[in-house]
Coordinates of C-alpha atoms in Angstrom, one line a residue:
X1237 CA -17.1 31.4 -5.9
X1238 CA -14.1 32.7 -8.4
X1239 CA -10.7 30.9 -8.3
X1240 CA -9.1 34.1 -8.0
X1241 CA -10.4 34.7 -4.7
X1242 CA -8.4 31.0 -3.7
X1243 CA -5.6 32.2 -6.2
X1244 CA -4.5 35.6 -5.1
X1245 CA -1.0 37.7 -5.7
X1246 CA 0.4 36.6 -2.2
X1247 CA 0.3 33.1 -3.9
X1248 CA 1.9 33.3 -6.8
X1249 CA 5.8 32.8 -7.4
X1250 CA 6.6 33.6 -11.0
X1251 CA 10.2 31.7 -10.7
X1252 CA 10.5 28.6 -8.9
X1253 CA 14.2 28.5 -8.0
X1254 CA 13.9 24.4 -7.1
X1255 CA 14.7 21.7 -10.1
X1256 CA 13.5 18.3 -8.0
X1257 CA 9.8 17.3 -6.8
X1258 CA 10.1 17.5 -3.3
X1259 CA 11.9 20.7 -2.9
X1260 CA 9.5 22.4 -5.5
X1261 CA 6.4 21.0 -2.7
X1262 CA 8.5 22.8 -0.2
X1263 CA 8.7 26.3 -1.9
X1264 CA 5.2 25.9 -2.4
X1265 CA 4.4 24.8 0.8
X1266 CA 6.0 27.7 1.8
X1267 CA 4.0 30.4 0.0
X1268 CA 0.7 29.5 1.1
X1269 CA 2.2 29.2 4.7
X1270 CA 3.4 32.5 4.2
X1271 CA 0.0 34.0 3.1
X1272 CA -1.5 32.4 6.4
X1273 CA -3.0 29.6 4.8
X1274 CA -1.7 26.8 6.5
X1275 CA -2.0 26.1 10.6
X1276 CA 1.0 23.6 10.7
X1277 CA 3.1 23.6 7.6
X1278 CA 4.7 20.3 8.3
X1279 CA 1.5 18.2 8.8
X1280 CA 0.3 20.1 5.1
X1281 CA 3.2 19.2 3.2
X1282 CA 2.6 15.5 4.6
X1283 CA -0.8 15.5 3.7
X1284 CA 1.2 16.5 -0.1
X1285 CA 3.4 14.1 -0.2
X1286 CA 1.1 11.3 1.1
X1287 CA -0.7 11.8 -2.1
X1288 CA 2.0 12.0 -4.2
X1289 CA 2.7 8.4 -2.8
X1290 CA -0.1 7.5 -4.4
X1291 CA 0.7 8.5 -7.9
X1292 CA 2.0 11.7 -9.1
X1293 CA 0.1 14.8 -9.7
X1294 CA 2.3 15.7 -12.2
X1295 CA -0.3 15.1 -15.1
X1296 CA 1.7 15.8 -18.3
X1297 CA 1.5 18.8 -20.7
X1298 CA 3.5 20.7 -18.6
X1299 CA 1.7 20.5 -15.6
X1300 CA 1.5 19.4 -12.1
X1301 CA -1.7 19.8 -9.5
X1302 CA 0.0 18.5 -6.2
X1303 CA -3.2 18.7 -3.8
X1304 CA -4.2 17.5 -0.1
X1305 CA -7.5 18.0 1.9
X1306 CA -6.4 18.1 5.6
X1307 CA -7.5 19.8 8.7
X1308 CA -3.9 22.2 8.6
X1309 CA -5.4 24.2 6.2
X1310 CA -6.9 27.4 7.6
X1311 CA -8.6 28.9 4.5
X1312 CA -8.7 26.9 1.0
X1313 CA -6.1 28.2 -1.1
X1314 CA -4.2 28.0 -4.3
X1315 CA -0.9 28.4 -4.5
X1316 CA 1.2 29.0 -8.4
X1317 CA 4.4 28.2 -9.3
X1318 CA 6.2 28.7 -12.6
X1319 CA 9.8 27.3 -13.7
X1320 CA 10.5 28.7 -17.2
X1321 CA 13.4 25.5 -17.1
X1322 CA 11.1 23.0 -15.7
X1323 CA 11.2 20.6 -12.7
X1324 CA 11.2 16.9 -13.1
X1325 CA 8.0 16.4 -11.3
X1326 CA 7.5 12.9 -12.4
X1327 CA 5.0 13.7 -15.2
X1328 CA 2.6 10.8 -16.4
X1329 CA 4.3 11.9 -19.9
X1330 CA 7.6 12.2 -19.3
X1331 CA 8.2 15.4 -19.4
X1332 CA 9.4 18.5 -17.3
X1333 CA 6.3 20.4 -15.3
X1334 CA 6.6 24.3 -15.8
X1335 CA 3.0 25.2 -14.3
X1336 CA 2.2 24.1 -10.4
X1337 CA -0.7 24.5 -8.8
X1338 CA -0.7 23.6 -5.2
X1339 CA -4.2 23.0 -3.8
X1340 CA -5.4 23.2 -0.4
X1341 CA -8.4 22.6 1.0
X1342 CA -9.5 22.4 4.8
X1343 CA -11.4 19.0 6.3
X1344 CA -14.7 21.2 6.3
X1345 CA -14.1 22.7 2.4
X1346 CA -17.6 23.6 1.5
X1347 CA -19.2 23.2 -1.8
X1348 CA -18.6 26.1 -3.3
X1349 CA -14.7 26.3 -2.4
X1350 CA -14.1 22.4 -3.9
X1351 CA -16.3 23.7 -7.0
X1352 CA -13.9 26.3 -7.6
X1353 CA -10.8 24.6 -6.9
X1354 CA -11.8 21.4 -9.5
X1355 CA -13.4 24.2 -11.6
X1356 CA -9.0 25.1 -12.1
X1357 CA -8.2 21.5 -13.1
X1358 CA -10.7 21.7 -16.1
X1359 CA -9.2 24.9 -17.2
X1360 CA -5.6 24.2 -17.5
X1361 CA -6.7 21.2 -20.0
X1362 CA -7.1 23.8 -22.3
X1363 CA -3.7 24.4 -23.9
X1364 CA -4.4 28.2 -25.0
X1365 CA -4.6 28.7 -21.3
X1366 CA -1.5 26.8 -20.2
X1367 CA 0.4 29.0 -22.8
X1368 CA -1.0 32.1 -21.7
X1369 CA 0.4 31.5 -18.2
X1370 CA 3.8 30.5 -19.5
X1371 CA 4.1 33.9 -21.3
X1372 CA 2.5 36.3 -18.5
X1373 CA 4.9 39.0 -17.2
X1374 CA 3.5 39.5 -13.8
X1375 CA 1.3 38.3 -10.7
X1376 CA -1.7 41.0 -12.1
X1377 CA -1.6 39.1 -15.6
X1378 CA -1.8 35.7 -14.4
X1379 CA -4.9 36.6 -12.1
X1380 CA -6.6 38.3 -15.4
X1381 CA -5.8 35.2 -17.4
X1382 CA -7.9 32.7 -14.9
X1383 CA -10.4 35.6 -14.2
X1384 CA -11.0 35.7 -18.4
X1385 CA -11.7 31.9 -18.3
X1386 CA -13.2 31.3 -15.3
X1387 CA -16.9 30.3 -15.7
X1388 CA -19.8 31.6 -13.0
X1389 CA -20.7 28.1 -10.7
X1390 CA -23.9 28.4 -12.4
X1391 CA -22.8 28.0 -15.9
X1392 CA -21.8 24.6 -15.6
X1393 CA -24.5 22.4 -16.4
X1394 CA -23.6 22.4 -20.3
X1395 CA -22.5 18.6 -18.8
X1396 CA -25.7 17.4 -18.9
X1397 CA -26.3 18.2 -22.9
X1398 CA -25.2 15.4 -25.1
X1399 CA -22.3 15.4 -27.3
X1400 CA -22.9 15.7 -31.2
X1401 CA -23.6 12.8 -33.4
X1402 CA -24.9 9.6 -32.3
X1403 CA -22.5 6.6 -32.5
X1404 CA -23.9 5.4 -29.6
X1405 CA -23.7 6.9 -25.7
X1406 CA -21.5 5.5 -23.2
X1407 CA -20.9 6.3 -19.8
X1408 CA -18.2 7.2 -17.8
X1409 CA -17.2 7.7 -13.8
X1410 CA -14.1 9.3 -12.6
X1411 CA -12.8 9.7 -9.0
X1412 CA -9.1 10.3 -7.2
X1413 CA -9.0 9.6 -3.3
X1414 CA -8.9 13.2 -3.0
X1415 CA -12.1 14.2 -5.1
X1416 CA -10.7 17.7 -6.4
X1417 CA -7.9 17.7 -9.5
X1418 CA -7.8 14.3 -11.0
X1419 CA -11.4 13.5 -11.0
X1420 CA -12.8 16.6 -12.9
X1421 CA -9.3 16.7 -14.9
X1422 CA -10.0 13.4 -16.6
X1423 CA -14.0 13.9 -16.7
X1424 CA -13.0 17.4 -19.1
X1425 CA -10.7 14.8 -20.8
X1426 CA -13.1 12.0 -21.6
X1427 CA -15.7 14.6 -22.5
X1428 CA -13.1 16.6 -25.1
X1429 CA -12.1 13.8 -26.9
X1430 CA -16.0 12.3 -27.1
X1431 CA -17.0 15.6 -28.7
X1432 CA -13.8 14.8 -31.7
X1433 CA -14.8 11.8 -31.9
X1434 CA -18.8 12.3 -32.5
X1435 CA -19.5 10.4 -29.2
X1436 CA -22.4 10.8 -26.5
X1437 CA -21.0 10.6 -23.6
X1438 CA -21.9 10.9 -20.0
X1439 CA -19.6 11.7 -16.8
X1440 CA -19.9 10.7 -13.2
X1441 CA -17.9 12.3 -10.9
X1442 CA -17.0 11.8 -7.5
X1443 CA -15.9 14.5 -5.9
X1444 CA -14.8 16.1 -2.7
X1445 CA -18.3 18.1 -3.0
X1446 CA -20.3 14.8 -3.9
X1447 CA -21.6 13.2 -7.1
X1448 CA -22.5 14.7 -10.1
X1449 CA -24.3 13.5 -12.8
X1450 CA -25.1 10.3 -11.1
X1451 CA -25.8 7.7 -13.6
X1452 CA -29.4 7.0 -13.7
X1453 CA -30.4 3.2 -13.8
X1454 CA -32.2 3.1 -17.8
X1455 CA -28.2 5.1 -19.1
X1456 CA -27.1 2.0 -17.5
X1457 CA -29.0 -0.3 -18.7
X1458 CA -28.8 1.2 -22.6
X1459 CA -24.8 1.7 -22.0
X1460 CA -22.8 -0.3 -24.5
X1461 CA -20.1 -0.2 -21.8
X1462 CA -18.9 1.9 -18.9
X1463 CA -15.7 3.5 -17.9
X1464 CA -14.7 3.6 -14.6
X1465 CA -11.4 5.9 -14.2
X1466 CA -11.4 5.8 -10.4
X1467 CA -8.5 5.9 -7.9
X1468 CA -11.1 5.4 -5.2
X1469 CA -14.0 3.1 -4.8
X1470 CA -17.2 3.8 -6.3
X1471 CA -20.4 2.0 -6.5
X1472 CA -19.6 -0.6 -8.9
X1473 CA -23.0 -2.9 -8.2
X1474 CA -25.1 -1.1 -10.4
X1475 CA -22.8 -2.4 -13.0
X1476 CA -23.4 -5.7 -13.1
X1477 CA -23.9 -7.4 -16.1
X1478 CA -22.4 -4.5 -18.5
X1479 CA -19.2 -4.2 -20.1
X1480 CA -17.0 -2.1 -17.6
X1481 CA -13.5 -1.1 -18.3
X1482 CA -11.5 -0.4 -15.3
X1483 CA -8.7 2.0 -15.1
X1484 CA -6.6 4.4 -13.0
X1485 CA -8.2 7.8 -13.3
X1486 CA -4.6 9.0 -14.8
X1487 CA -5.7 6.8 -17.8
X1488 CA -8.9 8.7 -18.6
X1489 CA -6.5 12.0 -18.4
X1490 CA -3.6 10.2 -20.7
X1491 CA -5.8 7.6 -22.9
X1492 CA -8.9 9.2 -23.6
X1493 CA -9.3 8.4 -26.9
X1494 CA -8.1 4.6 -26.3
X1495 CA -10.7 4.0 -23.6
X1496 CA -13.7 5.6 -25.6
X1497 CA -12.8 3.3 -28.2
X1498 CA -12.8 0.2 -26.7
X1499 CA -15.8 0.9 -24.8
X1500 CA -17.6 2.0 -28.1
X1501 CA -16.3 -1.5 -29.5
X1502 CA -17.3 -3.2 -26.4
X1503 CA -13.8 -4.2 -25.8
X1504 CA -14.2 -4.5 -21.8
X1505 CA -15.0 -7.7 -19.3
X1506 CA -18.7 -8.1 -18.1
X1507 CA -18.5 -7.1 -14.4
X1508 CA -19.9 -9.9 -12.2
X1509 CA -20.6 -7.9 -8.9
X1510 CA -18.8 -8.3 -5.7
X1511 CA -15.6 -10.2 -6.2
X1512 CA -16.6 -11.7 -9.5
X1513 CA -15.3 -9.2 -12.5
X1514 CA -12.6 -10.4 -14.7
X1515 CA -9.5 -8.0 -15.5
X1516 CA -9.2 -6.1 -18.4
X1517 CA -6.2 -5.6 -20.1
X1518 CA -6.2 -2.2 -18.8
X1519 CA -6.8 -3.1 -15.1
X1520 CA -3.9 -5.4 -15.1
X1521 CA -1.8 -3.1 -16.8
X1522 CA -2.4 -0.3 -14.2
X1523 CA -2.1 -3.2 -11.3
X1524 CA 1.4 -3.7 -12.9
X1525 CA 2.1 -0.2 -12.4
X1526 CA 1.2 0.0 -9.3
X1527 CA 3.1 -2.7 -7.5
X1528 CA 0.3 -4.7 -7.5
X1529 CA -0.3 -8.6 -7.9
X1530 CA -0.7 -11.3 -5.8
X1531 CA 1.6 -10.2 -3.1
X1532 CA 0.2 -6.5 -2.9
X1533 CA -3.6 -8.5 -2.8
X1534 CA -2.6 -10.0 0.5
X1535 CA -1.0 -7.0 1.8
X1536 CA -4.1 -5.4 1.1
X1537 CA -6.2 -7.5 2.5
X1538 CA -4.3 -8.7 5.8
X1539 CA -4.1 -4.3 6.1
X1540 CA -7.9 -4.1 6.2
X1541 CA -7.8 -7.0 9.0
X1542 CA -5.1 -5.0 11.1
X1543 CA -6.3 -1.5 10.4
X1544 CA -9.9 -2.5 11.5
X1545 CA -8.1 -4.4 14.6
X1546 CA -6.2 -1.6 16.0
X1547 CA -9.1 0.0 18.0
X1548 CA -9.9 -3.1 19.7
X1549 CA -5.9 -3.5 20.4
X1550 CA -5.7 0.0 21.6
X1551 CA -8.8 0.3 23.6
X1552 CA -8.4 -2.8 24.9
X1553 CA -5.0 -3.0 25.8
X1554 CA -4.9 1.1 27.7
X1555 CA -7.8 -0.5 29.8
X1556 CA -5.7 -3.3 30.8
X1557 CA -3.1 -1.0 31.4
X1558 CA -5.1 0.8 33.5
X1559 CA -6.1 -1.9 35.2
X1560 CA -3.2 -2.4 37.2
X1561 CA -2.8 0.8 38.4
X1562 CA -4.4 -1.2 41.3
X1563 CA -1.7 -4.1 41.0
X1564 CA -0.6 -6.3 38.6
X1565 CA -3.5 -9.3 40.0
X1566 CA -5.7 -6.7 41.1
X1567 CA -8.3 -8.2 38.8
X1568 CA -8.4 -11.6 40.8
X1569 CA -10.6 -12.4 43.7
X1570 CA -7.9 -14.1 45.5
X1571 CA -5.5 -11.6 45.7
X1572 CA -5.1 -9.3 48.3
X1573 CA -4.9 -6.0 45.9
X1574 CA -8.3 -6.7 44.5
X1575 CA -10.2 -4.2 43.2
X1576 CA -13.5 -4.2 42.0
X1577 CA -13.3 -1.2 39.4
X1578 CA -10.2 -2.8 38.4
X1579 CA -11.5 -6.0 37.8
X1580 CA -13.9 -4.6 35.6
X1581 CA -11.4 -2.8 33.4
X1582 CA -9.6 -5.9 32.9
X1583 CA -13.3 -7.8 32.3
X1584 CA -14.1 -4.9 29.9
X1585 CA -11.0 -4.2 27.9
X1586 CA -9.3 -8.0 28.3
X1587 CA -11.8 -10.3 28.6
X1588 CA -13.6 -8.6 25.5
X1589 CA -12.3 -5.7 23.5
X1590 CA -9.1 -7.9 23.4
X1591 CA -10.7 -11.3 23.3
X1592 CA -12.2 -10.4 20.3
X1593 CA -9.1 -8.8 17.8
X1594 CA -8.2 -12.3 16.2
X1595 CA -12.0 -12.5 15.1
X1596 CA -12.2 -8.9 13.9
X1597 CA -8.7 -9.5 12.0
X1598 CA -10.3 -12.7 10.3
X1599 CA -13.9 -10.7 9.8
X1600 CA -11.9 -7.9 8.1
X1601 CA -9.4 -9.7 5.8
X1602 CA -12.6 -11.9 4.7
X1603 CA -14.5 -8.7 3.7
X1604 CA -11.8 -7.4 2.0
X1605 CA -11.6 -10.4 -0.3
X1606 CA -15.0 -11.3 -0.6
X1607 CA -16.9 -8.0 0.1
X1608 CA -20.2 -7.6 2.9
X1609 CA -20.4 -11.7 2.3
X1610 CA -17.6 -12.6 3.8
X1611 CA -17.5 -11.3 6.6
X1612 CA -19.5 -13.2 8.7
X1613 CA -17.9 -16.0 8.2
X1614 CA -14.2 -14.5 8.6
X1615 CA -15.5 -13.6 12.1
X1616 CA -17.0 -17.3 13.1
X1617 CA -13.4 -18.8 11.7
X1618 CA -11.1 -16.0 13.5
X1619 CA -13.5 -16.7 16.9
X1620 CA -13.5 -20.6 16.5
X1621 CA -9.1 -20.0 16.6
X1622 CA -9.2 -18.1 19.7
X1623 CA -11.3 -21.0 21.2
X1624 CA -8.6 -23.2 19.9
X1625 CA -5.7 -21.2 21.0
X1626 CA -4.7 -21.0 17.2
X1627 CA -4.1 -17.5 18.1
X1628 CA -3.3 -14.8 15.6
X1629 CA -2.1 -17.3 12.9
X1630 CA -5.4 -19.6 13.0
X1631 CA -7.4 -15.8 12.3
X1632 CA -4.5 -14.9 9.7
X1633 CA -5.5 -18.7 8.3
X1634 CA -9.4 -18.1 8.9
X1635 CA -9.5 -14.7 7.2
X1636 CA -8.3 -15.1 4.0
X1637 CA -10.2 -19.1 4.1
X1638 CA -13.3 -17.8 4.6
X1639 CA -12.8 -14.8 2.0
X1640 CA -11.3 -17.2 -0.9
X1641 CA -14.6 -19.6 0.3
X1642 CA -17.4 -17.4 -0.4
X1643 CA -15.6 -16.5 -3.5
X1644 CA -16.2 -19.8 -5.0
X1645 CA -19.2 -19.9 -3.3
X1646 CA -20.3 -16.5 -5.9
X1647 CA -18.7 -18.6 -8.8
X1648 CA -20.9 -21.8 -7.6
X1649 CA -24.2 -20.2 -7.4
X1650 CA -24.2 -18.4 -10.6
X1651 CA -26.6 -20.6 -11.6
X1652 CA -29.2 -19.4 -9.5
X1653 CA -31.9 -17.4 -11.4
X1654 CA -31.6 -13.5 -11.3
X1655 CA -34.9 -13.3 -9.1
X1656 CA -33.1 -15.7 -6.4
X1657 CA -30.6 -13.2 -6.1
X1658 CA -31.7 -11.0 -3.2
X1659 CA -31.3 -14.6 -1.3
X1660 CA -27.4 -15.0 -2.1
X1661 CA -26.1 -12.5 0.8
X1662 CA -28.8 -13.3 2.9
X1663 CA -29.1 -16.9 3.3
X1664 CA -27.1 -19.0 0.9
X1665 CA -23.4 -17.4 1.4
X1666 CA -23.6 -17.1 4.8
X1667 CA -25.0 -20.5 5.6
X1668 CA -23.2 -22.5 3.1
X1669 CA -19.4 -20.0 4.1
X1670 CA -20.1 -20.4 8.1
X1671 CA -20.4 -24.0 7.5
X1672 CA -17.4 -25.1 5.7
X1673 CA -15.3 -22.3 7.0
X1674 CA -16.2 -23.8 10.2
X1675 CA -15.9 -27.7 9.6
X1676 CA -12.4 -26.7 7.9
X1677 CA -11.3 -24.7 11.4
X1678 CA -12.3 -27.4 13.3
X1679 CA -11.2 -30.5 11.8
X1680 CA -8.1 -29.4 9.4
X1681 CA -6.7 -26.2 10.8
X1682 CA -7.0 -25.2 14.4
X1683 CA -5.4 -28.7 16.1
X1684 CA -1.7 -28.2 13.7
X1685 CA -1.6 -24.4 14.6
X1686 CA -2.5 -24.4 17.7
X1687 CA 0.4 -26.7 18.1
X1688 CA 3.0 -24.5 16.3
X1689 CA 2.0 -21.9 18.1
X1690 CA 2.2 -23.2 21.5
X1691 CA 5.8 -24.4 19.8
X1692 CA 7.1 -21.0 18.7
X1693 CA 6.0 -19.4 22.4
X1694 CA 8.3 -22.3 24.1
X1695 CA 10.8 -21.6 21.6
X1696 CA 11.4 -18.0 22.2
X1697 CA 11.6 -18.4 25.7
X1698 CA 13.9 -20.9 25.5
X1699 CA 16.3 -18.3 23.4
X1700 CA 19.7 -17.2 25.2
X1701 CA 20.4 -13.7 25.7
X1702 CA 22.4 -13.3 22.5
X1703 CA 19.5 -14.9 19.9
X1704 CA 17.0 -12.3 22.1
X1705 CA 19.1 -9.4 21.5
X1706 CA 19.1 -10.1 17.8
X1707 CA 15.3 -10.3 18.2
X1708 CA 15.3 -7.2 19.7
X1709 CA 17.4 -5.5 17.1
X1710 CA 15.4 -6.9 14.2
X1711 CA 12.0 -6.0 15.8
X1712 CA 13.0 -2.4 16.6
X1713 CA 14.5 -1.3 13.2
X1714 CA 11.7 -2.6 11.6
X1715 CA 8.9 -0.6 13.5
X1716 CA 11.5 3.0 12.4
X1717 CA 12.3 1.9 8.7
X1718 CA 8.7 2.8 7.0
X1719 CA 6.8 4.5 10.3
X1720 CA 3.7 3.1 9.9
X1721 CA 4.3 0.9 6.6
X1722 CA 4.1 -2.8 5.9
X1723 CA 7.5 -3.4 7.6
X1724 CA 5.9 -1.6 10.8
X1725 CA 3.0 -3.2 10.6
X1726 CA 4.4 -6.8 10.6
X1727 CA 6.5 -6.3 13.3
X1728 CA 3.3 -5.3 15.7
X1729 CA 1.3 -7.5 14.7
X1730 CA 3.6 -10.1 15.2
X1731 CA 4.1 -9.0 19.1
X1732 CA 0.2 -8.3 19.3
X1733 CA 0.3 -11.9 18.1
X1734 CA 3.0 -12.9 20.6
X1735 CA 0.9 -11.4 23.9
X1736 CA -2.0 -13.4 22.7
X1737 CA 0.2 -16.3 23.3
X1738 CA 1.4 -15.6 26.2
X1739 CA 5.2 -14.3 25.0
X1740 CA 5.6 -11.0 26.6
X1741 CA 9.2 -10.0 25.7
X1742 CA 8.9 -9.7 21.5
X1743 CA 6.4 -6.9 22.2
X1744 CA 8.9 -4.5 24.9
X1745 CA 11.4 -4.6 22.1
X1746 CA 8.5 -3.3 19.3
X1747 CA 6.8 -0.6 21.4
X1748 CA 10.1 0.9 22.5
X1749 CA 11.7 0.8 19.0
X1750 CA 8.5 2.4 17.8
X1751 CA 8.8 5.3 20.4
X1752 CA 12.6 6.1 19.5
X1753 CA 11.7 8.0 16.0
X1754 CA 9.8 10.9 17.2
X1755 CA 11.8 11.3 20.7
X1756 CA 15.4 10.9 18.8
X1757 CA 13.8 13.8 16.4
X1758 CA 12.6 15.8 19.6
X1759 CA 16.0 15.3 21.1
X1760 CA 17.4 16.2 18.2
X1761 CA 15.8 19.6 17.0
X1762 CA 16.3 20.4 21.0
X1763 CA 20.4 20.0 21.7
X1764 CA 21.5 20.5 17.8
X1765 CA 19.1 23.4 17.1
X1766 CA 21.3 25.2 14.7
X1767 CA 20.5 21.9 12.3
X1768 CA 16.7 22.5 12.2
X1769 CA 14.7 25.3 11.3
X1770 CA 12.6 27.2 13.7
X1771 CA 9.4 25.3 12.1
X1772 CA 11.3 22.1 12.8
X1773 CA 11.8 23.0 15.9
X1774 CA 8.1 23.9 16.8
X1775 CA 7.2 20.4 15.2
X1776 CA 10.2 18.7 17.6
X1777 CA 8.1 19.7 20.5
X1778 CA 4.5 17.7 19.5
X1779 CA 7.2 15.1 18.6
X1780 CA 8.1 14.5 22.4
X1781 CA 4.4 13.9 22.7
X1782 CA 3.6 11.5 19.9
X1783 CA 7.0 9.3 21.2
X1784 CA 5.6 9.1 24.6
X1785 CA 2.6 7.6 23.5
X1786 CA 3.9 5.4 20.7
X1787 CA 2.7 7.5 17.4
X1788 CA 5.8 6.3 15.5
X1789 CA 4.2 8.5 12.6
X1790 CA 5.4 11.7 14.5
X1791 CA 8.7 11.2 12.6
X1792 CA 7.4 11.1 9.1
X1793 CA 7.5 14.8 8.0
X1794 CA 10.5 15.0 9.1
X1795 CA 11.6 11.3 7.1
X1796 CA 10.2 12.5 4.1
X1797 CA 11.9 16.1 4.5
X1798 CA 15.2 14.4 5.0
X1799 CA 14.6 10.5 4.2
X1800 CA 18.6 9.7 4.0
X1801 CA 19.6 11.0 7.0
X1802 CA 16.6 10.6 9.2
X1803 CA 15.6 6.9 8.2
X1804 CA 19.0 5.2 9.0
X1805 CA 19.6 7.5 12.4
X1806 CA 15.8 6.0 12.9
X1807 CA 16.6 2.4 12.3
X1808 CA 19.7 2.7 14.1
X1809 CA 18.2 4.0 17.7
X1810 CA 15.3 1.8 17.3
X1811 CA 17.7 -1.0 17.0
X1812 CA 19.5 0.2 19.6
X1813 CA 16.0 0.3 22.0
X1814 CA 14.7 -3.1 20.9
X1815 CA 18.4 -5.3 21.2
X1816 CA 18.5 -3.5 24.7
X1817 CA 15.2 -4.4 26.0
X1818 CA 16.1 -8.0 25.7
X1819 CA 19.2 -7.6 26.8
X1820 CA 17.0 -6.3 30.2
X1821 CA 14.6 -9.1 29.8
X1822 CA 11.9 -6.8 29.8
X1823 CA 8.3 -8.0 29.0
X1824 CA 5.7 -5.7 28.3
X1825 CA 1.9 -7.5 28.4
X1826 CA 0.3 -4.1 27.1
X1827 CA -0.4 -4.0 23.0
X1828 CA -0.1 -0.3 23.4
X1829 CA 0.4 3.0 26.0
X1830 CA 3.8 3.6 25.6
X1831 CA 5.8 5.0 28.1
X1832 CA 2.4 5.6 30.1
X1833 CA 2.4 1.3 30.6
X1834 CA 6.4 1.2 31.6
X1835 CA 4.7 0.6 35.4
X1836 CA 3.2 -2.9 34.1
X1837 CA 7.2 -4.1 32.4
X1838 CA 8.7 -6.4 35.2
X1839 CA 11.4 -3.8 34.7
X1840 CA 10.1 -0.5 34.0
X1841 CA 12.9 1.8 35.0
X1842 CA 15.4 -0.8 32.7
X1843 CA 12.5 -0.3 29.8
X1844 CA 12.4 3.4 29.7
X1845 CA 16.6 3.6 30.3
X1846 CA 16.5 1.6 26.9
X1847 CA 14.1 4.1 25.2
X1848 CA 15.9 7.4 26.3
X1849 CA 19.3 5.4 25.2
X1850 CA 17.9 4.5 21.9
X1851 CA 16.5 8.5 21.5
X1852 CA 19.8 10.0 22.0
X1853 CA 21.6 7.8 20.0
X1854 CA 19.7 8.6 17.4
X1855 CA 19.4 12.5 18.2
X1856 CA 23.2 12.3 18.3
X1857 CA 23.5 10.6 14.3
X1858 CA 21.2 13.3 13.2
X1859 CA 23.6 16.0 14.9
X1860 CA 26.4 14.5 13.2
X1861 CA 25.0 13.8 9.9
X1862 CA 22.9 16.5 9.3
X1863 CA 24.3 20.0 8.0
X1864 CA 23.0 23.4 9.7
X1865 CA 20.6 25.5 8.2
X1866 CA 20.5 29.4 7.4
X1867 CA 17.4 30.8 8.0
X1868 CA 16.4 34.4 6.7

């Protein structure tokens, strides 16, 4: 497929009007939307902004390639925008972007489409093409330039040919989260620079259409070093014992010569396998730039546990809530409201699904730290925390304990001959990992943690109204401030922990606060129609349903488009709702379900009133601070 089957005259804008990154993104999304390429403009823009939050797609040399692969795209397409003055696009080289290519890929895009999309990114690495695009005077001229340089799909196998001269063959792997643009730009930059330096190189690309030019075992064995320029997980165990230079994919685009020279000089650490590789200077630099470190590593491992635990929370919690239709005590055979089906629902959802959440949390935290060998010790440690009533805090400790115990075991058993490596994951790590974690949980951790959880529960129950309201305000505000981010997840996890400990008040504030942002947006788009575009008003209808179902993320597109107005309004409205639930002494035993589980609270009407008041407060604030929009 030719690139110009995706880039047409209808998706070209020769003069970008905006100078700021987010406004430019909005312009380009509008181009695709008007061309009939999108079925949900807001969802596509959200996907683009989500990709930008990982790392800027302003790759330097005056180019930006925002891209997303999402179900909100009807047909794969490319939009092109040009700015003679330049756009502040947070580019890697600090220079303004003049050429903006926005790539829209469907969720199920086939290989033909993805190859054409990725081929565009390789063309833009050539200076003469960029110059011609800047000087083109019409849409037809842009199309002609792309056609002139676009190669047929069957011409692309030249990569398999070796580069000139023979200073030693090095290997590289490139991968970016979407696998459309940066993956192939990094590969091309490495290949072009290798030719200049007279170095043989082979680059494996982990793109959306799959792995191409996969490195063979013999090539890995013979290579002096391997460059892994990736922002997503790639197969690393095959490089065990080799010198591996791990860097972000953007480093492959911006610093190919430096990486190649380091690889040729074997200036890279030896990769020790899962959880055992030491960080190179490049890797450390990348972590510093991305804000990683001890704090972010802790958060990453914690979120791995929380995200894998959530299906159990949602599924089990809603099943328990449904069982309450027959009465709060309908699962108790001794109660007059007893119903066999209700008892089955509570047994499945409560005793089993919710009964596993602490063990699942701990297991996946340990797995995030130590890879698969950490999973079994983490699960066992988490289950022991559940049995000892150590609750979520015990599970968190168990997960991190098991993960780092296995890391230490990996270091301790490096003396075992390589021929016996197969025994480690199936015998040594599970045996010693479960034993050490279990002993520490049984004799050191469970008793004091269970006592602390009991103290915390009793303390919360003893709080006066004023302190409870303050707690509700804080928890409700946390749910709205980043809408699914670290603060939101921290508040939600605390609420689940309190339910597990038998205190149902905090989670009432948390769920109420989490429903307010989308409901407040929905009300604002309905009441203050002149403050929103037609698209926004249509998206606002969806927010009614997302808010009712406790999906805080429904407000993200609005927050991303106007953060200075939407986020403060959402936080204030959510804090009001959270504070009111605590003022009314509402308790909520269900971990999920939104308004659909209101009937199981002790004060259903007061609970719903709290949510409505919070949403109205947010809507009124938005109505005051947002300016009227004028639509053409």
